[in-house]
Structure formats: C-alpha cells, structure tokens
Coordinates of C-alpha atoms in Angstrom, one line a residue:
Chain A
M1 CA -24.5 -8.7 9.6
T2 CA -25.6 -5.9 11.8
A3 CA -23.5 -3.0 12.8
A4 CA -22.7 -2.6 16.5
I5 CA -21.3 0.9 16.0
S6 CA -21.4 2.8 12.7
L7 CA -19.4 6.0 11.9
H8 CA -20.9 8.5 9.5
N9 CA -18.3 10.9 8.1
V10 CA -16.7 11.4 11.5
T11 CA -14.1 14.2 11.8
L12 CA -12.3 14.9 15.1
S13 CA -10.0 17.8 15.4
Y14 CA -7.6 19.3 17.9
H15 CA -7.4 23.1 17.4
R16 CA -9.2 22.6 14.0
H17 CA -6.5 20.2 12.8
P18 CA -8.2 16.9 12.1
A19 CA -6.8 13.9 13.9
V20 CA -9.6 11.8 12.4
H21 CA -10.7 13.0 9.0
H22 CA -14.0 12.0 7.3
V23 CA -14.1 8.4 8.5
S24 CA -17.1 6.3 7.8
G25 CA -17.7 2.6 8.4
Q26 CA -19.3 -0.1 10.5
F27 CA -18.0 -2.2 13.3
Q28 CA -19.9 -5.5 13.0
E29 CA -21.8 -6.9 15.9
G30 CA -20.0 -9.9 17.6
I31 CA -16.8 -9.4 15.6
A32 CA -13.3 -8.6 16.8
T33 CA -12.1 -5.6 14.9
A34 CA -8.5 -4.3 15.1
I35 CA -7.6 -0.6 14.5
I36 CA -4.1 -0.2 13.2
G37 CA -2.1 2.6 11.8
P38 CA 1.0 4.6 12.5
N39 CA 1.4 6.9 15.5
G40 CA -0.7 10.0 15.2
A41 CA -3.2 8.2 12.9
G42 CA -6.1 9.1 15.1
K43 CA -6.8 5.6 16.5
S44 CA -7.1 6.6 20.2
T45 CA -9.0 9.7 19.3
L46 CA -11.5 7.6 17.4
L47 CA -12.0 5.3 20.4
K48 CA -12.4 8.3 22.7
A49 CA -15.1 9.7 20.5
I50 CA -17.0 6.3 20.4
V51 CA -16.8 6.1 24.2
G52 CA -18.1 9.6 24.5
L53 CA -15.0 11.1 26.1
M54 CA -14.7 13.5 23.2
P55 CA -17.5 15.4 21.4
T56 CA -18.2 14.7 17.8
P57 CA -19.3 18.0 16.3
D58 CA -18.7 16.7 12.7
G59 CA -20.3 13.5 11.6
M60 CA -22.0 11.0 13.7
V61 CA -21.4 7.9 15.8
R62 CA -24.4 5.6 15.8
F63 CA -25.0 2.6 18.0
G64 CA -26.9 -0.6 17.1
K65 CA -28.8 -2.4 19.8
H66 CA -26.4 -1.3 22.5
K67 CA -25.6 2.1 23.9
A68 CA -22.5 4.0 24.8
K69 CA -23.0 3.0 28.4
D70 CA -22.7 -0.6 27.4
I71 CA -19.0 -0.1 26.5
A72 CA -16.2 -1.3 28.6
Y73 CA -13.2 0.9 27.7
L74 CA -9.6 0.4 28.5
P75 CA -7.6 3.5 27.8
Q76 CA -4.0 3.5 26.6
Q77 CA -1.6 3.3 29.5
A78 CA -4.4 4.1 31.9
S79 CA -3.5 7.3 33.7
I80 CA -3.9 5.6 37.1
D81 CA -1.8 6.6 40.1
R82 CA -0.7 3.2 41.4
S83 CA 0.3 4.5 44.8
F84 CA -3.4 5.2 45.4
P85 CA -4.5 3.3 48.5
I86 CA -6.8 0.8 47.0
S87 CA -6.7 -3.0 46.9
V88 CA -6.8 -5.2 43.8
L89 CA -10.2 -6.5 44.6
D90 CA -11.7 -3.0 45.0
T91 CA -10.2 -2.0 41.7
V92 CA -11.8 -5.0 40.0
L93 CA -15.1 -4.2 41.8
L94 CA -15.2 -0.8 40.0
G95 CA -16.4 -2.9 37.1
N96 CA -19.6 -3.4 39.1
W97 CA -20.4 0.3 38.6
Q98 CA -23.5 -0.2 36.4
H99 CA -25.1 -2.1 39.2
S100 CA -23.8 -0.2 42.2
G101 CA -23.6 3.3 40.8
W102 CA -23.0 6.1 43.3
F103 CA -24.8 4.7 46.3
G104 CA -25.8 1.1 45.7
G105 CA -24.4 -1.7 47.8
V106 CA -21.9 -4.2 46.4
S107 CA -23.5 -7.6 46.6
Q108 CA -21.9 -10.9 47.7
K109 CA -22.6 -12.0 44.1
A110 CA -20.5 -9.1 42.7
R111 CA -17.7 -9.9 45.2
A112 CA -17.7 -13.6 44.1
A113 CA -17.7 -12.4 40.4
A114 CA -14.7 -10.2 41.1
E115 CA -12.8 -13.1 42.7
A116 CA -13.7 -15.3 39.8
A117 CA -12.5 -12.6 37.4
L118 CA -9.2 -12.5 39.2
I119 CA -8.8 -16.2 38.8
K120 CA -9.6 -15.9 35.1
V121 CA -6.8 -13.4 34.5
G122 CA -4.4 -15.6 36.5
L123 CA -4.3 -13.5 39.7
E124 CA -5.9 -15.9 42.2
G125 CA -5.5 -14.7 45.7
F126 CA -4.3 -11.2 44.8
G127 CA -7.5 -9.6 46.0
P128 CA -6.4 -8.1 49.2
R129 CA -3.1 -6.8 47.9
H130 CA -2.4 -3.1 47.3
I131 CA -2.2 -2.2 43.6
G132 CA 1.1 -0.5 44.2
S133 CA 2.7 -3.9 44.8
L134 CA 1.9 -5.2 41.3
S135 CA 4.0 -5.2 38.2
S136 CA 2.7 -3.4 35.2
G137 CA 1.8 -6.7 33.5
Q138 CA -0.1 -7.8 36.6
F139 CA -1.9 -4.5 36.8
Q140 CA -3.0 -4.8 33.2
R141 CA -4.4 -8.2 34.2
V142 CA -6.3 -6.4 37.0
L143 CA -7.8 -4.0 34.5
F144 CA -8.9 -6.9 32.2
A145 CA -10.5 -8.4 35.3
R146 CA -12.4 -5.2 35.7
I147 CA -13.6 -5.4 32.1
L148 CA -14.7 -9.0 32.9
L149 CA -16.8 -7.7 35.7
Q150 CA -18.3 -5.0 33.6
D151 CA -19.7 -7.8 31.5
A152 CA -20.2 -5.3 28.6
P153 CA -21.4 -6.3 25.1
L154 CA -19.0 -3.7 23.6
I155 CA -15.4 -3.8 24.6
L156 CA -12.9 -1.1 23.4
L157 CA -9.2 -1.6 24.1
D158 CA -6.6 1.0 23.3
E159 CA -3.1 -0.6 22.8
P160 CA -3.7 -3.1 25.6
F161 CA -0.4 -4.9 25.2
T162 CA 2.0 -2.0 25.0
A163 CA 4.9 -2.7 27.4
I164 CA 3.4 -6.0 28.4
D165 CA 5.4 -9.2 28.3
T166 CA 4.7 -12.1 25.9
R167 CA 3.2 -14.4 28.5
T168 CA 0.7 -11.8 29.8
T169 CA -0.1 -10.8 26.2
T170 CA -0.8 -14.4 25.3
D171 CA -3.1 -14.9 28.3
L172 CA -5.0 -11.7 27.7
L173 CA -5.4 -12.5 24.0
H174 CA -7.0 -15.8 25.1
L175 CA -9.5 -13.7 27.1
I176 CA -10.2 -11.6 23.9
D177 CA -10.8 -14.8 22.0
H178 CA -13.2 -16.0 24.7
W179 CA -15.1 -12.7 24.5
R180 CA -15.5 -13.1 20.8
Y181 CA -16.7 -16.6 21.3
E182 CA -19.3 -15.2 23.8
G183 CA -20.6 -12.9 21.0
R184 CA -19.2 -9.6 22.3
T185 CA -18.1 -6.9 20.0
I186 CA -14.4 -6.1 20.4
I187 CA -12.5 -3.1 19.0
S188 CA -8.9 -2.9 19.8
V189 CA -6.1 -0.6 18.8
L190 CA -3.0 -2.7 18.1
H191 CA 0.5 -2.4 16.6
D192 CA 1.4 -6.1 16.3
Y193 CA 0.2 -7.4 12.9
E194 CA 0.7 -11.0 14.1
Q195 CA -1.8 -10.5 16.9
V196 CA -4.2 -8.8 14.4
R197 CA -4.0 -11.7 11.9
N198 CA -4.5 -14.4 14.6
H199 CA -7.2 -12.9 16.7
F200 CA -9.1 -10.2 14.7
S201 CA -11.2 -11.0 11.7
E202 CA -11.8 -7.4 10.7
T203 CA -9.3 -4.6 10.5
V204 CA -9.4 -0.8 10.1
L205 CA -6.3 0.8 8.8
M206 CA -6.2 4.5 9.7
A207 CA -4.0 7.4 8.8
K208 CA -6.2 10.2 9.9
E209 CA -8.5 9.1 7.1
C210 CA -9.6 5.5 6.8
V211 CA -7.1 3.8 4.4
A212 CA -8.8 0.5 4.4
W213 CA -11.6 -1.2 6.3
G214 CA -12.6 -4.9 5.9
A215 CA -11.4 -8.4 6.3
T216 CA -8.0 -8.5 8.0
D217 CA -6.2 -10.4 5.2
V218 CA -7.6 -7.9 2.6
V219 CA -6.6 -4.9 4.6
L220 CA -3.2 -6.0 5.8
T221 CA -1.3 -5.6 2.6
R222 CA 2.1 -4.0 2.0
E223 CA 0.7 -1.3 -0.3
N224 CA -2.0 -0.3 2.2
L225 CA 0.5 -0.1 5.1
Q226 CA 2.9 2.0 3.0
R227 CA 0.1 4.3 2.0
A228 CA -0.9 4.7 5.6
N229 CA 2.7 5.6 6.7
V230 CA 2.9 8.4 4.1
M231 CA -0.6 9.8 4.8
A232 CA -0.2 10.0 8.5
E233 CA 2.7 12.4 8.2
N234 CA 1.1 15.3 6.4
W235 CA 0.4 17.9 9.1
L236 CA 0.4 21.4 7.9
E237 CA 0.6 24.4 10.2
N238 CA -1.2 26.5 7.6
A239 CA -3.6 24.0 6.2
A240 CA -6.5 25.3 4.2
I241 CA -10.1 24.9 5.4
C242 CA -11.5 21.6 4.4
H243 CA -14.6 21.9 2.2
R244 CA -15.2 18.2 1.5
D245 CA -18.8 17.2 1.1
E246 CA -20.3 16.7 4.5
T247 CA -23.0 14.3 3.5
P248 CA -22.4 10.8 4.8
S249 CA -20.5 8.6 2.4
T250 CA -20.6 4.9 2.2
E251 CA -17.4 4.3 0.2
A252 CA -15.4 2.9 3.1
A253 CA -18.1 0.7 4.5
Chain B
M1 CA 2.2 12.4 90.5
M2 CA -1.4 12.0 89.4
T3 CA -2.3 15.5 90.4
D4 CA 0.6 16.8 88.3
L5 CA -0.6 14.9 85.3
Y6 CA -4.1 16.1 85.9
A7 CA -2.8 19.7 86.1
L8 CA -0.8 19.2 83.0
L9 CA -3.3 17.4 80.8
W10 CA -6.8 18.3 82.0
Q11 CA -7.0 21.1 84.5
P12 CA -6.9 23.9 81.9
F13 CA -10.1 22.5 80.3
A14 CA -11.7 21.8 83.7
D15 CA -11.0 25.3 85.0
F16 CA -11.8 27.5 82.0
A17 CA -14.8 27.5 79.8
F18 CA -12.9 29.2 76.9
M19 CA -10.4 26.3 76.9
R20 CA -13.3 23.8 76.8
H21 CA -14.8 25.8 73.9
A22 CA -11.5 25.8 72.1
L23 CA -11.1 22.1 72.6
V24 CA -14.5 21.2 71.3
G25 CA -14.0 23.6 68.4
C26 CA -10.7 22.0 67.5
F27 CA -12.2 18.5 67.7
A28 CA -15.1 19.5 65.5
L29 CA -12.7 21.1 63.0
A30 CA -10.5 18.0 63.0
L31 CA -13.4 15.8 62.3
G32 CA -14.3 17.7 59.1
C33 CA -10.8 18.7 58.0
A34 CA -8.9 15.4 58.3
P35 CA -10.8 13.4 55.7
I36 CA -11.1 16.4 53.4
G37 CA -7.3 16.8 53.6
L38 CA -6.8 13.1 52.9
L39 CA -8.9 13.3 49.7
L40 CA -6.9 16.4 48.7
V41 CA -3.7 14.5 49.1
L42 CA -5.0 11.5 47.2
R43 CA -6.2 13.7 44.3
R44 CA -2.7 15.3 44.2
M45 CA -4.4 18.6 45.1
S46 CA -2.4 19.2 48.3
L47 CA -1.8 22.8 47.5
M48 CA -5.4 23.5 46.6
G49 CA -6.3 23.9 50.2
D50 CA -3.8 26.6 50.6
A51 CA -5.0 28.3 47.4
M52 CA -8.6 28.2 48.5
S53 CA -7.7 29.6 52.0
H54 CA -6.4 32.7 50.2
A55 CA -9.4 32.7 47.9
I56 CA -11.9 33.2 50.6
L57 CA -10.2 36.3 52.0
P58 CA -11.9 39.0 49.9
G59 CA -15.3 37.7 50.9
A60 CA -14.4 37.8 54.5
A61 CA -12.8 41.2 54.0
I62 CA -15.9 42.7 52.4
A63 CA -18.1 41.2 55.1
F64 CA -15.8 42.6 57.8
I65 CA -15.8 46.1 56.3
A66 CA -19.6 46.1 55.9
Y67 CA -20.6 44.3 59.1
G68 CA -17.7 44.4 61.5
L69 CA -16.5 41.3 63.3
S70 CA -19.7 39.3 62.8
L71 CA -19.1 35.6 62.6
V72 CA -22.2 35.0 60.4
A73 CA -21.3 37.8 58.0
L74 CA -17.6 36.7 57.8
S75 CA -18.6 33.1 57.1
I76 CA -21.1 33.9 54.5
G77 CA -18.7 36.3 52.8
G78 CA -15.9 33.8 52.8
L79 CA -18.2 31.1 51.6
I80 CA -19.4 33.2 48.6
A81 CA -15.9 34.2 47.6
G82 CA -14.7 30.6 47.9
L83 CA -17.6 29.2 45.8
V84 CA -17.1 31.9 43.1
V85 CA -13.4 30.9 42.8
V86 CA -14.3 27.1 42.8
L87 CA -16.9 27.6 40.1
L88 CA -14.9 29.9 37.9
A89 CA -11.7 27.7 38.1
G90 CA -13.8 24.6 37.5
A91 CA -15.5 26.2 34.5
V92 CA -12.1 27.3 33.0
T93 CA -10.7 23.8 33.5
R94 CA -13.5 22.2 31.7
L95 CA -13.8 24.8 28.9
T96 CA -10.2 25.4 28.0
E97 CA -7.1 23.2 27.9
L98 CA -5.7 24.7 31.2
K99 CA -5.1 22.2 33.9
E100 CA -7.0 22.5 37.2
D101 CA -4.0 23.7 39.3
A102 CA -3.3 26.5 36.8
S103 CA -6.9 27.8 36.8
F104 CA -7.0 27.7 40.6
A105 CA -3.7 29.5 40.9
A106 CA -5.0 32.3 38.6
F107 CA -8.3 32.8 40.4
Y108 CA -7.0 32.6 44.0
L109 CA -4.3 35.1 43.2
L110 CA -6.9 37.5 41.8
S111 CA -9.1 36.9 44.8
L112 CA -6.3 37.4 47.3
A113 CA -5.1 40.6 45.7
T114 CA -8.7 41.9 45.8
G115 CA -8.9 41.0 49.5
V116 CA -5.6 42.7 50.5
L117 CA -6.6 45.8 48.5
L118 CA -10.0 46.0 50.2
V119 CA -8.6 45.5 53.7
S120 CA -5.8 48.0 53.3
K121 CA -8.1 50.6 51.8
W122 CA -11.0 50.3 54.2
G123 CA -9.9 48.1 57.1
S124 CA -6.7 47.8 59.2
N125 CA -3.8 45.4 59.4
V126 CA -5.2 44.1 62.7
D127 CA -8.3 43.0 60.9
L128 CA -6.3 41.2 58.3
M129 CA -4.3 39.4 61.0
H130 CA -7.4 38.3 62.6
I131 CA -8.9 36.9 59.5
L132 CA -5.6 35.2 58.6
F133 CA -4.8 33.8 62.0
G134 CA -8.0 33.7 64.0
T135 CA -8.3 33.1 67.7
V136 CA -9.4 29.7 68.9
L137 CA -9.5 31.0 72.5
A138 CA -12.3 33.4 71.6
V139 CA -14.6 30.8 70.0
D140 CA -18.1 31.5 71.3
D141 CA -21.3 29.3 71.2
A142 CA -22.4 30.6 67.8
A143 CA -19.0 29.8 66.3
L144 CA -19.0 26.4 68.0
L145 CA -22.4 25.6 66.5
L146 CA -21.1 26.7 63.1
V147 CA -18.0 24.6 63.2
A148 CA -19.9 21.6 64.6
G149 CA -22.6 22.0 62.0
I150 CA -20.1 22.1 59.1
A151 CA -18.3 19.1 60.5
T152 CA -21.5 17.1 60.7
F153 CA -22.5 18.2 57.2
T154 CA -19.0 17.3 55.8
L155 CA -19.0 13.8 57.4
T156 CA -22.5 13.2 56.1
V157 CA -21.8 14.3 52.6
L158 CA -18.5 12.4 52.6
A159 CA -20.3 9.2 53.7
I160 CA -22.9 9.5 51.0
F161 CA -20.5 10.5 48.2
Y162 CA -17.6 8.2 49.4
R163 CA -17.6 5.9 46.4
P164 CA -17.9 8.5 43.6
L165 CA -15.3 10.7 45.4
V166 CA -12.8 7.9 45.7
I167 CA -13.3 6.5 42.2
E168 CA -13.1 10.1 40.7
S169 CA -9.7 10.5 42.5
F170 CA -8.5 7.0 41.6
D171 CA -9.5 6.7 37.9
P172 CA -11.4 9.8 36.6
E173 CA -11.2 8.4 33.0
F174 CA -13.1 5.3 34.0
M175 CA -15.6 7.4 35.8
R176 CA -16.2 9.4 32.7
A177 CA -16.3 6.4 30.4
V178 CA -19.0 4.7 32.5
G179 CA -21.0 8.0 32.6
G180 CA -20.5 8.3 36.4
R181 CA -20.9 12.1 36.5
G182 CA -17.6 12.4 38.4
A183 CA -17.6 16.2 37.8
L184 CA -20.6 16.4 40.1
A185 CA -18.8 14.6 42.9
H186 CA -15.8 16.8 42.3
F187 CA -17.7 20.0 42.7
A188 CA -19.4 18.7 45.8
F189 CA -16.0 18.0 47.2
L190 CA -14.6 21.4 46.4
I191 CA -17.6 23.0 48.1
L192 CA -16.8 20.9 51.2
V193 CA -13.2 22.2 51.0
V194 CA -14.4 25.8 51.0
L195 CA -16.9 25.1 53.8
N196 CA -14.2 23.6 56.1
L197 CA -11.9 26.5 55.5
V198 CA -14.6 28.8 56.4
A199 CA -15.2 26.7 59.5
G200 CA -11.6 27.0 60.3
F201 CA -11.0 30.6 59.9
Q202 CA -12.8 31.8 63.0
A203 CA -11.0 29.3 65.2
L204 CA -7.6 29.0 63.6
G205 CA -7.5 31.6 60.8
T206 CA -7.7 30.7 57.2
L207 CA -4.0 29.9 56.9
M208 CA -3.9 27.7 60.0
A209 CA -7.0 25.8 59.0
V210 CA -5.1 24.4 56.0
G211 CA -2.5 23.1 58.4
L212 CA -5.1 21.0 60.2
M213 CA -6.3 19.8 56.9
M214 CA -3.0 18.8 55.2
L215 CA -0.5 17.9 57.9
P216 CA -2.4 15.0 59.5
A217 CA -3.4 13.7 56.0
T218 CA 0.2 13.8 54.7
S219 CA 1.4 12.2 57.9
A220 CA -1.1 9.4 57.7
R221 CA 0.1 8.6 54.2
L222 CA 3.4 7.5 55.7
W223 CA 1.7 4.8 57.9
T224 CA -0.7 2.8 55.7
D225 CA -1.8 1.9 52.2
N226 CA -5.4 1.3 53.2
L227 CA -8.0 4.0 52.7
P228 CA -10.2 3.4 55.8
K229 CA -7.1 3.1 58.0
L230 CA -5.8 6.3 56.4
C231 CA -8.9 8.1 57.4
V232 CA -8.7 6.9 61.0
A233 CA -5.0 7.8 61.2
A234 CA -5.5 11.3 59.8
L235 CA -8.4 11.8 62.2
V236 CA -6.5 10.7 65.3
L237 CA -3.5 12.8 64.3
A238 CA -5.7 15.9 63.8
L239 CA -7.5 15.3 67.1
L240 CA -4.3 14.9 69.0
S241 CA -2.8 18.0 67.4
G242 CA -5.8 20.0 68.5
Y243 CA -5.6 18.7 72.1
I244 CA -1.8 18.8 72.6
G245 CA -1.5 22.1 70.7
L246 CA -4.1 23.7 73.0
L247 CA -2.2 22.5 76.1
I248 CA 1.1 23.8 74.7
S249 CA -0.5 27.1 74.0
Y250 CA -2.0 27.3 77.5
H251 CA 1.1 26.2 79.5
G252 CA 3.6 28.1 77.3
N253 CA 1.4 31.2 77.0
L254 CA 1.7 30.9 73.2
P255 CA -0.8 31.8 70.4
S256 CA -3.1 28.8 69.9
G257 CA -3.3 28.6 66.1
P258 CA 0.4 28.2 65.5
S259 CA 0.7 25.9 68.5
I260 CA -1.8 23.5 67.1
I261 CA -0.3 23.6 63.6
L262 CA 3.2 23.1 64.9
T263 CA 2.0 20.2 67.0
A264 CA 0.6 18.7 63.8
G265 CA 4.0 19.5 62.2
L266 CA 5.7 17.5 64.9
G267 CA 3.4 14.6 64.1
Y268 CA 4.4 15.0 60.4
I269 CA 8.1 14.9 61.2
G270 CA 7.6 11.9 63.5
S271 CA 5.8 10.2 60.7
L272 CA 8.5 11.1 58.2
L273 CA 11.1 9.5 60.5
F274 CA 9.2 6.5 61.8
G275 CA 6.3 5.9 59.4
S276 CA 5.9 2.2 58.5
R277 CA 5.4 3.1 54.9
G278 CA 8.5 5.0 53.9
G279 CA 9.8 6.3 57.2
L280 CA 13.4 7.5 56.8
V281 CA 14.7 5.7 59.9
W282 CA 13.9 2.3 58.4
R283 CA 16.0 3.3 55.4
L284 CA 18.9 4.2 57.6
L285 CA 18.7 0.9 59.4
K286 CA 19.5 -0.9 56.1
L287 CA 17.2 -3.9 57.0
R288 CA 18.1 -6.9 54.9
H289 CA 15.6 -7.7 52.2
L290 CA 13.2 -10.6 52.5
E291 CA 13.3 -13.8 50.5
A292 CA 10.3 -13.2 48.4

C-alpha cells in the first residue's frame, strides 16, 4: 500500500505547549481513516497542519502522489456567517475554485455539476435559496456538495456530524462510503465509535501523542481508549522542555 | 407647478457651477464608496471605515503644515498615513494572536493622536475642521478629477477582484485551504478603503466620507439578501443622499457635508422601519405566519 500522506515526527504547539506531540504514521491511499480521541487530543490541529493552515516547524508532513492543493477540507463547525448574502448554488460553486480561481469564468459544465451535487446530497431545487434559510443539517449537506464539486482525491473532514441529526448523518456517511469506493483518500475526525467501525477501515487514536494507529478493530479497544483519556489530560503550566529524539521514528507506522 | 418643481429640484444646479461640481463630486464619491461600504458591512468591519478615516489624519496634517491647502499634497499625505496603518495593522494581525479590529484600533488611535498633536502645535483649529469636515461646495476641477479617478479605479479593481473579495469575506478558511491567497485580496481591499476616504475628505471631510460609505450599505442590508441587488440598492441610496443632501444644503443654507450624511441617515431610518428584510414596521403589524 502506498501512503497518501505521511507524518514524520510531527509536533504542533500553541505557545510552546504541544497539542500534537511527536506523531508519525501514514494515511494510506484510497482508504478511509478515522481520527479519534478525547477533546484536546490535537485531532483538529493535526488536520489543520496537513491542510497547511498551520506551519509545521517540527517534523514533516509528506504527500504521496497528490499535493496539499488536492485536499478538500471541511473545518469543524465552519466559521461561516450564514446571514451572508449568498445563494446555495453559489456556495456549492466555490468548490469549482481550482478551475475558476480568481478570475476564470464559471462554465455551464460547472453549474450543471453543482446542481448534480445538490441532488446527490438531497437538496434538489435548493440552488437559488439564500443560505440563511437553511437548517444546520441542510447547510452541512451544502458543504458536502461543495466537496463533491471540488472532486478532490484527498478529503479531510473535521467532526462533520457534530450537531447533525441521524438522517442527515446517515445520508452523508453514504457519500463517504461512495468516495471510498471511488478510490479517494478520506481522513475524518469523529467521536462516534459506531460510525468509525462501520465506515472507516483504519483508525488513529490520539491523545496529543499517537496512542494507536492501524486497523480499526485493533485500535478500538477498551484499554487503548482508557489510555487515551488519561494521556490527554496532562497539561502542565510549567512543563519542562522536551528533549526527545528529533529523528523520524517508525514505531507508530 | 412645474416651474416650482424645477426651481426646487434642478435650478440650483443649472444656475451655479459650484453646485454642479458638488453634485458630480458626490456622485463620483457615491460610486466608489457604496460598494466599498457594502463589503465592509459584509466582512463585519463596519467600524473599520471610521477607524481608517481617523488614521489618515496625520498624513493630511503633515501635508497641510508643509504645503498649505494643496489638494494633491493633502491626498498623498493622507494616502501614505492610511497605507502605513493598514500595513502595520495587517502585519500585527498576521504575526500575533491579536484580532484585526484590535490591531486597527491600536494603530488608528496612535495615528489620530499624532495628527491632533501636529495640527495643534503647527496648524490651527480651522485647518483641523477643514480636514475633518471638508467643503463639497469648494470642489474644483482638480478635486473632481481626483474623486472621479479614484471612483473609476475602485470600480475597476472591485470588478476584477469581485470573486476573491466575496469569498474571502464569506469563508476565509476555505480560501486559505484552497490556497486562494485571500490575504492579497484583503490588502487590496483595505487600500481601496483608504483611497476612497482620501477621495472623500476634500469633498465631505474624512468623518463625513465614512457616512456615505456605511449608511447606504447598512440600509441596503435591510432590503435584500442578494449581493448584486445589495450593490445596486446601496449605490442608489448613496446617489440619492448626495443629490437630496445638496438640495437641502442649498435651500436651507446649511453646511453640505452634514446635510448629505443626514439625508443618508434618513434613508437608514426609513430602511430600519420599512425594509423588507427585517424592517420594524412589519414586526409591529404582526402578520400571520405562512403555512410552510
């Protein structure tokens, strides 16, 4: 198997306190990987670093055949002002960015693709509506439609189903299954172990450090989860400087 | 009847060249300011215009002390001061954890204090009043060319950068994730804000120019949820404010700047009351809800 994204001893800190500490491992190409762990375990931080929204001064994020710009990224509770005067269709069409960029026109083909994406997420005919008129579940569907339009080989989702009802979650999980079937690489931060077991073959369990990384049924054990819960809580105001070996390790791979 | 209307609505402009100049100046100003104000509102930076209007003061003050009441000098001075504040505040926002509004507040206050210090040490209060409140009735050809030039430039740049500017306002995180260089669009936009304030200060004064920027934009927001329509609405309101404000100023023998801004203020109050998107009157009427 080839790695779509590999992490080499990645440490990410806020004010020198690590949120992600010496994490190494490989996200396999064409596989759905779930990232789980308690709050504050550095899951979102890790995604941000992979997308390039955060510098990685310590360690390295390496891509396989795709680049950082081939990522479609859905942030946690997207910080979008939903009173913004923009229609559903235009929001989906942002996914056309790699083709249109700053100045390029939006082709009829892109428009048709956006309409098709809306149908796929169950929002047929919602195109002209203002995004402020949608429920949060419907808006999450719109953001998934935008990812559909981005047509990216790498898809990173940060807690996509938080505060979303069961029906919407089920529909969107079907989309994820379909992406996997199409051979895309999916990495998603999740909290629901049931979803992880049923839809993600690989799992990374994090608690600042990587607790376990591998096949989901091997990682999702009671001992591992307990260990993660304990590890995530140690935050010391006066922590000593970390002198751990900086050479890339392969233990967690 | 017709002659009365003519005397009321058009004669001042037909009779006096300075009124025509003022009208054209206001229209040009409205063309540039309205869309800029709209983007400020959408980016939740409504108070930024006000901050920036204070920030350009020391530049104008230094220019005034050095060159007297020279339009070119004042404009260049204001522009430089504005750009310095924009760049410093932008740099601080990106390099530290301070939010954009905090860094702008810090730098515009420093800039304003410097300006006031300079004017009171080497200028006079009259000068300060002129810079702050301007005189649209004294707009000459050179000033008209400047205002029209800036309006043309603004509209051109906005047309070219429309998509990145809108997306950067709507979903900056997406813009960064796709490597869209939103920061570049953002800086271009801030430079446009400074340019339009500089255009405004000769005609309306720095403080009043902000009014023509923000009031029509805020009013428009109460009428529609559609961005192109918002642009048109803001523009129409700004143009009307200029025209009606000048008439009020002429017939009532009132200072022009405040007349124009208060007219825009009337438009705002009207929109607050009757706006189809959130007007207060509709709430009072207690209209029954629809079936679906």
